Tab-separated table of C-alpha atoms in Angstrom:
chain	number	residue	atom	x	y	z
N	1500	UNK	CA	17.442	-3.510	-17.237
N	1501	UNK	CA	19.030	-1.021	-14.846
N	1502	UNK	CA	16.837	-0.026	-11.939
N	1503	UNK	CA	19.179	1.963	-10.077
N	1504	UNK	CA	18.020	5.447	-9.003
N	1505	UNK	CA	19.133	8.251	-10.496
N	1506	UNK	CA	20.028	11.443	-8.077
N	1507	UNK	CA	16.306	12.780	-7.178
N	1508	UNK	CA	15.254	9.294	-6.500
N	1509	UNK	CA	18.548	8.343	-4.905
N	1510	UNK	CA	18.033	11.718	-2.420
N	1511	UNK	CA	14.090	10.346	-1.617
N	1512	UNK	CA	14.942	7.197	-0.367
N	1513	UNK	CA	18.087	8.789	1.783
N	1514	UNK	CA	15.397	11.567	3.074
N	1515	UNK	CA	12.786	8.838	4.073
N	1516	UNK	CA	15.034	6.416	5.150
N	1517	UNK	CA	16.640	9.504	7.821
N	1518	UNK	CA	13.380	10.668	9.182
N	1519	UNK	CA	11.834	7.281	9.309
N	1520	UNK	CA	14.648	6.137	11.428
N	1521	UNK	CA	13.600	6.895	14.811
N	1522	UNK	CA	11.362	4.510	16.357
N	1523	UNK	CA	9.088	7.168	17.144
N	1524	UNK	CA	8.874	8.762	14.222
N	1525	UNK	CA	4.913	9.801	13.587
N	1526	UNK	CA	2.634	10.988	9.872
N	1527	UNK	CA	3.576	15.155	11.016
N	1528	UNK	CA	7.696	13.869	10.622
N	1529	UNK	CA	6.706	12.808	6.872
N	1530	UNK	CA	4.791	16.280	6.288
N	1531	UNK	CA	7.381	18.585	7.561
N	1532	UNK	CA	9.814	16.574	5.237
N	1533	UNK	CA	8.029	17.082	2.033
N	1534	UNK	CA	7.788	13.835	1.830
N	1535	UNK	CA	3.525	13.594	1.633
N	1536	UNK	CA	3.936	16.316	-1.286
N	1537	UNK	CA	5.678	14.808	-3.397
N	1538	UNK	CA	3.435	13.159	-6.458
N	1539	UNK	CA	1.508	16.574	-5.557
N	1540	UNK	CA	1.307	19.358	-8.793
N	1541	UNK	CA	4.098	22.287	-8.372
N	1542	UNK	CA	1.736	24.725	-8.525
N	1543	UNK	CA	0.103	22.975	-5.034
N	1544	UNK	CA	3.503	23.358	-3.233
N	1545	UNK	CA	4.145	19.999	-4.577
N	1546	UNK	CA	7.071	18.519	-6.098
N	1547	UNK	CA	5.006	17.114	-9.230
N	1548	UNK	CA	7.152	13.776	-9.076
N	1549	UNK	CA	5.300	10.332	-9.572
N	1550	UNK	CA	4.570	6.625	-8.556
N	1551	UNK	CA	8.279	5.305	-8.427
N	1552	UNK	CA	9.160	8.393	-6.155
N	1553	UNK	CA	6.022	8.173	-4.181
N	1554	UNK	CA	7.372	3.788	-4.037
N	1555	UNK	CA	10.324	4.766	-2.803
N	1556	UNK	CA	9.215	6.191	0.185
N	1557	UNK	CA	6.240	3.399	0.688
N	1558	UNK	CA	8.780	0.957	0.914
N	1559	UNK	CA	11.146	2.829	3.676
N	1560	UNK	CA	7.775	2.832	5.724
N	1561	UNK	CA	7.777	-1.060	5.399
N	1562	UNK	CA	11.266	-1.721	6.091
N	1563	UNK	CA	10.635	0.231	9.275
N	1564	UNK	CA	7.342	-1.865	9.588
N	1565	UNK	CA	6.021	1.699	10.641
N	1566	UNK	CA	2.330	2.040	11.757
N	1567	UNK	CA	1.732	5.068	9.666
N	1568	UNK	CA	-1.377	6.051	6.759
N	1569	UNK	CA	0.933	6.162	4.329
N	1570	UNK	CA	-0.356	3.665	2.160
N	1571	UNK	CA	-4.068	4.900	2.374
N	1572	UNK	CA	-3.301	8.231	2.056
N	1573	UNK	CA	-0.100	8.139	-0.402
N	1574	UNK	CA	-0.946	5.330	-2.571
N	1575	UNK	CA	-4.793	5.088	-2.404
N	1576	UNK	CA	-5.716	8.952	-2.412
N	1577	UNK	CA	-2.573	11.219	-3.373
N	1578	UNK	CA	-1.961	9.435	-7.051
N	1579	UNK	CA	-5.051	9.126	-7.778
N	1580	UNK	CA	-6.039	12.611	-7.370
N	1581	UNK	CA	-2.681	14.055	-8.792
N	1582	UNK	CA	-2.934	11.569	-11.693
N	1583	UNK	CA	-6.487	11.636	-12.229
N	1584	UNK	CA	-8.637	14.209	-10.433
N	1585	UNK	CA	-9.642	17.650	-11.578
N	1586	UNK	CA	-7.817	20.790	-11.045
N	1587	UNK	CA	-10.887	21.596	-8.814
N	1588	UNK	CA	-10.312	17.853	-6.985
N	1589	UNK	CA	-7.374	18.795	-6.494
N	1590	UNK	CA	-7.108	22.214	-5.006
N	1591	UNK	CA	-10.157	20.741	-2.554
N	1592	UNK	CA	-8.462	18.026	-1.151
N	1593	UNK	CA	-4.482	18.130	-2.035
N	1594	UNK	CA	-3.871	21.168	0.182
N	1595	UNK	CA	-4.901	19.618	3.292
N	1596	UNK	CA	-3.231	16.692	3.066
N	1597	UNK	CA	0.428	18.295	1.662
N	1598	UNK	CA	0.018	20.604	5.781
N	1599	UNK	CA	-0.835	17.377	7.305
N	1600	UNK	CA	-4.477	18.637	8.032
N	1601	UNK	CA	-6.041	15.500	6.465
N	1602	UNK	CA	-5.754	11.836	5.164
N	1603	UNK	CA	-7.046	10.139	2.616
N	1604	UNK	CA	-7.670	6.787	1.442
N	1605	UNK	CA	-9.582	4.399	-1.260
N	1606	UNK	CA	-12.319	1.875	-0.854
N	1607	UNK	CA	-10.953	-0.590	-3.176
N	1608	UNK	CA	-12.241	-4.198	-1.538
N	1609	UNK	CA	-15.414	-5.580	-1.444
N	1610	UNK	CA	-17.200	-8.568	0.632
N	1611	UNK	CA	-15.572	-12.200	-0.879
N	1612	UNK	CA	-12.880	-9.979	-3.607
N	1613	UNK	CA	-10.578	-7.251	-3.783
N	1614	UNK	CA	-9.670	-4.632	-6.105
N	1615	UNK	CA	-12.845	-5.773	-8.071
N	1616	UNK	CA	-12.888	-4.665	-11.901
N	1617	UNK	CA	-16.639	-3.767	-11.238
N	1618	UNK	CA	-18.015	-3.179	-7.947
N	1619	UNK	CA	-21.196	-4.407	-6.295
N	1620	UNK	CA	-21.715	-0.899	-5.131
N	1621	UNK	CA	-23.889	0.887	-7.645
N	1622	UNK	CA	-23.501	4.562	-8.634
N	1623	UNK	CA	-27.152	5.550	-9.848
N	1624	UNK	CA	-27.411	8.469	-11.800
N	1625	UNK	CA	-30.328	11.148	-10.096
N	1626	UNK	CA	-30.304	14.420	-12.198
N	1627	UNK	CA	-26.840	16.015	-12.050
N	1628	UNK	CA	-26.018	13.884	-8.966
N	1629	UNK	CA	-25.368	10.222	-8.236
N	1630	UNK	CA	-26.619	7.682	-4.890
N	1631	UNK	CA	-24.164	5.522	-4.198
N	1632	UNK	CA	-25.417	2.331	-2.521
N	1633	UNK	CA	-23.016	-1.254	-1.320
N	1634	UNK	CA	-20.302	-2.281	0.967
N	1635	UNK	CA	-17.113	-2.359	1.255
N	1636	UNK	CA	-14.628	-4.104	3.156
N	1637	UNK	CA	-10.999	-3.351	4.798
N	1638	UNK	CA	-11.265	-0.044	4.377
N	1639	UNK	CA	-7.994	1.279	6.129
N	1640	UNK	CA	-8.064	5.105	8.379
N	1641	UNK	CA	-11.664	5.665	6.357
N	1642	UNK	CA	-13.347	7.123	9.780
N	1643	UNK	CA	-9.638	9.223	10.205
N	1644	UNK	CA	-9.970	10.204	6.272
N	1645	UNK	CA	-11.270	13.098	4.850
N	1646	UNK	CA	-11.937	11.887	1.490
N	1647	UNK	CA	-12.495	8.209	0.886
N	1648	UNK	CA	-12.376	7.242	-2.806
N	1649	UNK	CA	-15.238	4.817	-3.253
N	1650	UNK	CA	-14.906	2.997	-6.938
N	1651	UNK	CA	-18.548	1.815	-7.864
N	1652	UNK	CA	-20.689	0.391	-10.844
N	1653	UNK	CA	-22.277	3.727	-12.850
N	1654	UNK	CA	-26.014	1.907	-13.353
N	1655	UNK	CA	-26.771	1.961	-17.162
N	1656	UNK	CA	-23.159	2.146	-18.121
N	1657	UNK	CA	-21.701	-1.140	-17.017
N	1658	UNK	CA	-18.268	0.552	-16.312
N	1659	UNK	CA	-16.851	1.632	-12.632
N	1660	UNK	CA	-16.199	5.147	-12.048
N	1661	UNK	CA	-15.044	6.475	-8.778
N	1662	UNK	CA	-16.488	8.567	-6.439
N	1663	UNK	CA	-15.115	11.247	-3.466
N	1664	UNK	CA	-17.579	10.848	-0.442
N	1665	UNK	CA	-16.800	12.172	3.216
N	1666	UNK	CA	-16.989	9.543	5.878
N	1667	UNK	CA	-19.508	12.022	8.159
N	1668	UNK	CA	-21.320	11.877	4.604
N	1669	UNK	CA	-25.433	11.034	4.883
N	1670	UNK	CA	-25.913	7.333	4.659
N	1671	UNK	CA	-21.965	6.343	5.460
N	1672	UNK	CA	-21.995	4.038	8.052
N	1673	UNK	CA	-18.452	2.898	9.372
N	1674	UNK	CA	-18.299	-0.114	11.317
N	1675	UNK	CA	-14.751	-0.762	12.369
N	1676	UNK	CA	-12.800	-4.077	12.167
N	1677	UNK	CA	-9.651	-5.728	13.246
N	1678	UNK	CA	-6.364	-6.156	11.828
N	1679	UNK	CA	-3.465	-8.223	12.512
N	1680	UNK	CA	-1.126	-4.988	13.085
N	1681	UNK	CA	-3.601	-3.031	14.996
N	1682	UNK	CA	-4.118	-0.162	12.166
N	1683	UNK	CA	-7.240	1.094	11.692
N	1684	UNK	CA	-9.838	-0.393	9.291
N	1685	UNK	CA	-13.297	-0.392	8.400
N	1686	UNK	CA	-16.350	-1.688	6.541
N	1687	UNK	CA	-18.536	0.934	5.111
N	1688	UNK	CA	-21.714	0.841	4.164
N	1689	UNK	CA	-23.500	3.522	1.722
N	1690	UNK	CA	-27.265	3.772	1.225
N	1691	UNK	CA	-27.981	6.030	-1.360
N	1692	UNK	CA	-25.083	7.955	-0.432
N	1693	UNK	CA	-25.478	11.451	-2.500
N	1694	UNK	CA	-22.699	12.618	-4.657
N	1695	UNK	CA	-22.281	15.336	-6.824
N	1696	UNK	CA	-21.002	14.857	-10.305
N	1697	UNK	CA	-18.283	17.061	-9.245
N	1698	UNK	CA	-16.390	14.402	-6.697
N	1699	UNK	CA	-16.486	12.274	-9.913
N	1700	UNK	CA	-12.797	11.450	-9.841
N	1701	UNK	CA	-11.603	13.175	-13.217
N	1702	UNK	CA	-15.123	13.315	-13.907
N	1703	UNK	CA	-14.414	9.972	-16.032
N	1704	UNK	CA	-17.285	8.209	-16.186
N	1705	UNK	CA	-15.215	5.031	-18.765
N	1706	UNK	CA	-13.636	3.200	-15.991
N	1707	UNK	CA	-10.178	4.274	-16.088
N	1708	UNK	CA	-10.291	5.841	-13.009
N	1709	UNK	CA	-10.814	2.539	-11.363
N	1710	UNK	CA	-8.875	0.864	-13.054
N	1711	UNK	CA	-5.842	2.780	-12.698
N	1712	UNK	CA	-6.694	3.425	-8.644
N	1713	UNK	CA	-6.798	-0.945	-8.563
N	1714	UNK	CA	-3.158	-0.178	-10.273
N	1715	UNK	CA	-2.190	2.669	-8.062
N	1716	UNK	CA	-3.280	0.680	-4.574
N	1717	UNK	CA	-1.365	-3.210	-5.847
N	1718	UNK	CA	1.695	-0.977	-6.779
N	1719	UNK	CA	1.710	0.682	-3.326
N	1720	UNK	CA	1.163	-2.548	-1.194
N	1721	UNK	CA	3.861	-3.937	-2.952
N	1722	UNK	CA	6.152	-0.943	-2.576
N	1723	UNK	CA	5.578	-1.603	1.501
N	1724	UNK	CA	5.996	-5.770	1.593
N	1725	UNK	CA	9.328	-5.127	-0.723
N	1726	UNK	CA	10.311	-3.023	2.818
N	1727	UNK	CA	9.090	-5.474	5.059
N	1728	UNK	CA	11.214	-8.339	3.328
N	1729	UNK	CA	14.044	-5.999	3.464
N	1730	UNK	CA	13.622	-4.879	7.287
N	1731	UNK	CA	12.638	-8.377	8.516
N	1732	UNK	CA	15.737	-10.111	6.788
N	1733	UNK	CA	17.902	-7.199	8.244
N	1734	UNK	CA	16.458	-7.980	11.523
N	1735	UNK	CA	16.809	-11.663	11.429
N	1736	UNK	CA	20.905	-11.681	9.732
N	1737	UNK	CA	21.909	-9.801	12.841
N	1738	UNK	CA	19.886	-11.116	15.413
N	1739	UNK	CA	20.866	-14.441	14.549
N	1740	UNK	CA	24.868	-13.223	13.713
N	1741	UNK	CA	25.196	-12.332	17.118
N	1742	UNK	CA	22.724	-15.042	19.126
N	1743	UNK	CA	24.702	-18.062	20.218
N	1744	UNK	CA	23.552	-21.614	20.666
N	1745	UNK	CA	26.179	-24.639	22.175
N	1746	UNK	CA	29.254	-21.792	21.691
N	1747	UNK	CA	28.710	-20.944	18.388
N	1748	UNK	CA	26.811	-18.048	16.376
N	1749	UNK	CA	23.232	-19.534	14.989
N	1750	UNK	CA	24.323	-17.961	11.780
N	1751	UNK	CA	27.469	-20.576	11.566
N	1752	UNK	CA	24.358	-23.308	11.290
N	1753	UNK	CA	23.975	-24.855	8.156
N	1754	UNK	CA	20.091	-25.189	8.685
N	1755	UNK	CA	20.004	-21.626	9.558
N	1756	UNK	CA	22.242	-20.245	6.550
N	1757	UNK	CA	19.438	-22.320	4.270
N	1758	UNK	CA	16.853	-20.804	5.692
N	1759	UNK	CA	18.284	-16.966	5.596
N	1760	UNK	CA	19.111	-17.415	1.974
N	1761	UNK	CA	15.669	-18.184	1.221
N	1762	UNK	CA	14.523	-15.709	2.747
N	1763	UNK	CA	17.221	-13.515	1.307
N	1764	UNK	CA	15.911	-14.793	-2.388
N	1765	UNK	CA	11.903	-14.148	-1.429
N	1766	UNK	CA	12.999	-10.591	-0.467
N	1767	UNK	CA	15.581	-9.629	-3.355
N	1768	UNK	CA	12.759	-10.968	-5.907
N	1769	UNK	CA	10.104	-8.853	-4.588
N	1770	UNK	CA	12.113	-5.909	-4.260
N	1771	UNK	CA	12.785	-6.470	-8.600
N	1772	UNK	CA	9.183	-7.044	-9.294
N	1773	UNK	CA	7.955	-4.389	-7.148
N	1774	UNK	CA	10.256	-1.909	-8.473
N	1775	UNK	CA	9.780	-3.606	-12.382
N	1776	UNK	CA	5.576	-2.445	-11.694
N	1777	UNK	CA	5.809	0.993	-10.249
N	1778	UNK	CA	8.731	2.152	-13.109
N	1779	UNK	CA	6.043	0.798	-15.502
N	1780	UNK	CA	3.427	2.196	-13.990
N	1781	UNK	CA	5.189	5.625	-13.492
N	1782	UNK	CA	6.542	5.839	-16.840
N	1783	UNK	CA	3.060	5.103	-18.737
N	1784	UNK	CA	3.644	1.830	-19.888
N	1785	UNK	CA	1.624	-1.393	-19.171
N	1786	UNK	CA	2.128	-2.528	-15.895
N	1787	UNK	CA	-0.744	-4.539	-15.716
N	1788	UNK	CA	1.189	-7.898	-15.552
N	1789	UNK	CA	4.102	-6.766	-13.514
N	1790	UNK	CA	1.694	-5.612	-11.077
N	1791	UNK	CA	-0.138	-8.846	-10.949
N	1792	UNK	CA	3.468	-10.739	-10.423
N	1793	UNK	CA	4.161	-8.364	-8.070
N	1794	UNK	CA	1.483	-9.159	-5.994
N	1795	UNK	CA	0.904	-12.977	-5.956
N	1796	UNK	CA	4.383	-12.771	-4.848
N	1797	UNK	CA	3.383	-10.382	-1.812
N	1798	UNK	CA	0.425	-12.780	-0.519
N	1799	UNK	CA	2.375	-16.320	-0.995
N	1800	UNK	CA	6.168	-15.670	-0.556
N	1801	UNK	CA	6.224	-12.754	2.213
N	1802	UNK	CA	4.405	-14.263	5.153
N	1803	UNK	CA	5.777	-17.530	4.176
N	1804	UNK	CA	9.545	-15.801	4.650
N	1805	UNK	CA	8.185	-13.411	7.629
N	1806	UNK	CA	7.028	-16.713	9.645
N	1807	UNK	CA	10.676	-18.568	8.719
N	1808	UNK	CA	11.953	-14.761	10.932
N	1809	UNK	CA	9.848	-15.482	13.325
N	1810	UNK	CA	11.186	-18.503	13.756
N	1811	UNK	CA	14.671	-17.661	13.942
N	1812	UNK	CA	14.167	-15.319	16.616
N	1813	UNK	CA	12.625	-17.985	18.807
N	1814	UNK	CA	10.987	-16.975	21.445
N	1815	UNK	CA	12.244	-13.363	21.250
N	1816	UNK	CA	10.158	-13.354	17.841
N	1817	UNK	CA	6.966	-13.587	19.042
N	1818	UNK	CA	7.378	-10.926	21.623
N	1819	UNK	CA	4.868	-8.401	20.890
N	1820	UNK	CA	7.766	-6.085	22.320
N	1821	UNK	CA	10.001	-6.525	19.917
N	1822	UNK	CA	9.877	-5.246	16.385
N	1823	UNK	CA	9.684	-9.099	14.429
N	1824	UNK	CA	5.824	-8.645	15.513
N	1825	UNK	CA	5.604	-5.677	13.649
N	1826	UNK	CA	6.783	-6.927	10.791
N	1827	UNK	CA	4.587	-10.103	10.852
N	1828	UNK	CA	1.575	-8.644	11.470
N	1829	UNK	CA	2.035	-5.936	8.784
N	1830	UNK	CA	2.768	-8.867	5.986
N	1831	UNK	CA	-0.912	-10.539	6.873
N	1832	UNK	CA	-2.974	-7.085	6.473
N	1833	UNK	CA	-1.156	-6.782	3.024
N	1834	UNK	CA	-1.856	-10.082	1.966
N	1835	UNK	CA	-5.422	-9.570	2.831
N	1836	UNK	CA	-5.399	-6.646	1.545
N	1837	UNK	CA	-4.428	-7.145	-2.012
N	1838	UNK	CA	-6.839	-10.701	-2.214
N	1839	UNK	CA	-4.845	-13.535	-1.033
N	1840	UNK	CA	-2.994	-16.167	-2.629
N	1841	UNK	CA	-5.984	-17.935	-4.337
N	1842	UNK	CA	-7.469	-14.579	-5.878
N	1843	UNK	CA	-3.641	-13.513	-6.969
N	1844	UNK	CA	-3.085	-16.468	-8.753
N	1845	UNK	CA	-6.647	-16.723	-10.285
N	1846	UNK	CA	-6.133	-13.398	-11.529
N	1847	UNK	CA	-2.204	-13.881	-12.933
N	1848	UNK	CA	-4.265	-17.026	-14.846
N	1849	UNK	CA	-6.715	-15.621	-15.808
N	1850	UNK	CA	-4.406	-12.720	-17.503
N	1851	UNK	CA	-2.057	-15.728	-19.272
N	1852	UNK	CA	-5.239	-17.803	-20.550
């Protein structure tokens, strides 16, 4: 199968790639580009475009190892709500976020599992309005969001819906939490959190909504690590081209060549079944598997190859100066955030049983 871009996809990457370039590149770069808009509907200013063009510029984040909310607010609350949400969902919370007035983001783990098919949290149904009561985990820029989208357990219908609340919301309560990279994340706890039925996402009470936001949040995690392999091997190929040990390049070391190329192989193979799940996923079909691939990948091969970086760099790897660091520390928070090894493989098991 080809998965070379055609000339709209070919002139995101090229766009992202140039602004994300500078080191000091910051979220208002992205919105002046157009680049936040672009899953958005035309008739929000948007350039109604999709998950593989929306990838695309995930992944130039990563390879930059950039400390942006692009995955919360691109992956996690843009798609969702141009995919899924109401033209009234929509026009409340696109707008902001397409002038760089707002973020977004997505509740999607819980204590002990992430991306849970049905939450703990329980959405009980009071009149024309739901409380929303449980705890979630991880929760990245949810105190900087406007909008978090909370997936929860609709009492007396046994299937997840998922629901807009405000972080300054009545009965939020954001308790922040570190990270490996430094971003920003949270756990948040709700206690009969009021909702309306109208920041029902889609108002779809059947479960797709989650399900496709679990979909939405593994493709967009992967999009990143497939940047950070990519950036981290570039990194490492010409630091250690141009480092020399007893008169010679490091890269003329057999050991070192070994190691490169396996790193070379962890990277190239994400990058194919990262970009296999989000042209699934953007084109309608099943991407439930790729996805899954996709991700166990992400949390056993990437820090795996990141750490083998580090190593090449020596000391000049663990520098918290110097960009490797970055790149490391940006790996872990993805692996956590999409479950870990163990719950990967469980689940890629658990889909061929």
């Amino acid at each position: 199968m080809d998965f070379g871009l055609d000339e709209t996809r070919s002139a995101v990457a090229a766009l992202a790639a140039e602004v994300l370039a500078r080191d000091d590149t910051h979220w208002p770069d992205l919105v002046r580009a157009g680049l936040v808009a672009l899953a958005m509907p035309l008739r929000l200013g948007g350039d109604g475009l999709g998950v593989l063009e929306t990838s695309l510029v995930l992944t130039e984040v990563g390879r930059r190892a950039a400390a942006l909310p692009a995955l919360a607010t691109l992956a996690l609350g843009v798609l969702p709500l141009a995919r899924l949400g109401t033209h009234a969902q929509q026009d409340a919370h696109l707008c902001a976020v397409a002038t760089g007035d707002a973020l977004l983001t997505a509740a999607t783990r819980e204590p002990s599992v992430s991306l849970p098919a049905v939450p703990t949290t329980v959405a009980r149904r009071d009149g024309d309005r739901f409380l929303v009561s449980g705890t979630k985990i991880g929760v990245p820029y949810a105190a900087e969001a406007a909008q978090i989208l909370v997936p929860a357990t609709i009492r007396g219908g046994g299937v997840a819906g998922v629901l807009l609340i405000a972080p300054d919301a009545a009965g939020v309560r954001l308790t922040p939490t570190s990270t490996s990279s430094g971003m920003p994340e949270y756990t948040m706890d709700l206690a009969d959190v009021v909702v309306s039925a109208g920041d029902l996402l889609g108002r779809d009470p059947s479960g797709q909504a989650a399900r496709e936001l679990n979909r939405f949040a593994l493709a967009g995690a992967c999009a990143v690590a497939d940047g950070l392999a990519a950036g981290a091997l570039d990194l490492t190929t010409e630091h250690v081209r141009r480092r020399e040990q007893f008169g010679k390049p490091l890269a003329t070391f057999q050991a070192v060549a070994q190691q490169i190329a396996d790193v070379y192989t962890c990277a190239r193979t994400l990058h194919l079944a990262a970009r296999s799940a989000c042209w699934r996923l953007d084109s309608g079909r099943d991407a439930g598997y790729d996805l899954d691939v996709a991700a166990y990948w992400l949390a056993e091969e990437l820090p795996a190859a990141l750490q083998v970086c580090h190593h090449l760099h020596g000391g000049l790897g663990v520098d918290a100066a110097y960009p490797m660091h970055r790149y490391y520390s940006t790996g872990k928070d993805l692996a956590r955030f999409v479950g870990g090894a163990g719950q990967r493989l469980d689940r890629l098991a658990a889909v061929g049983g």
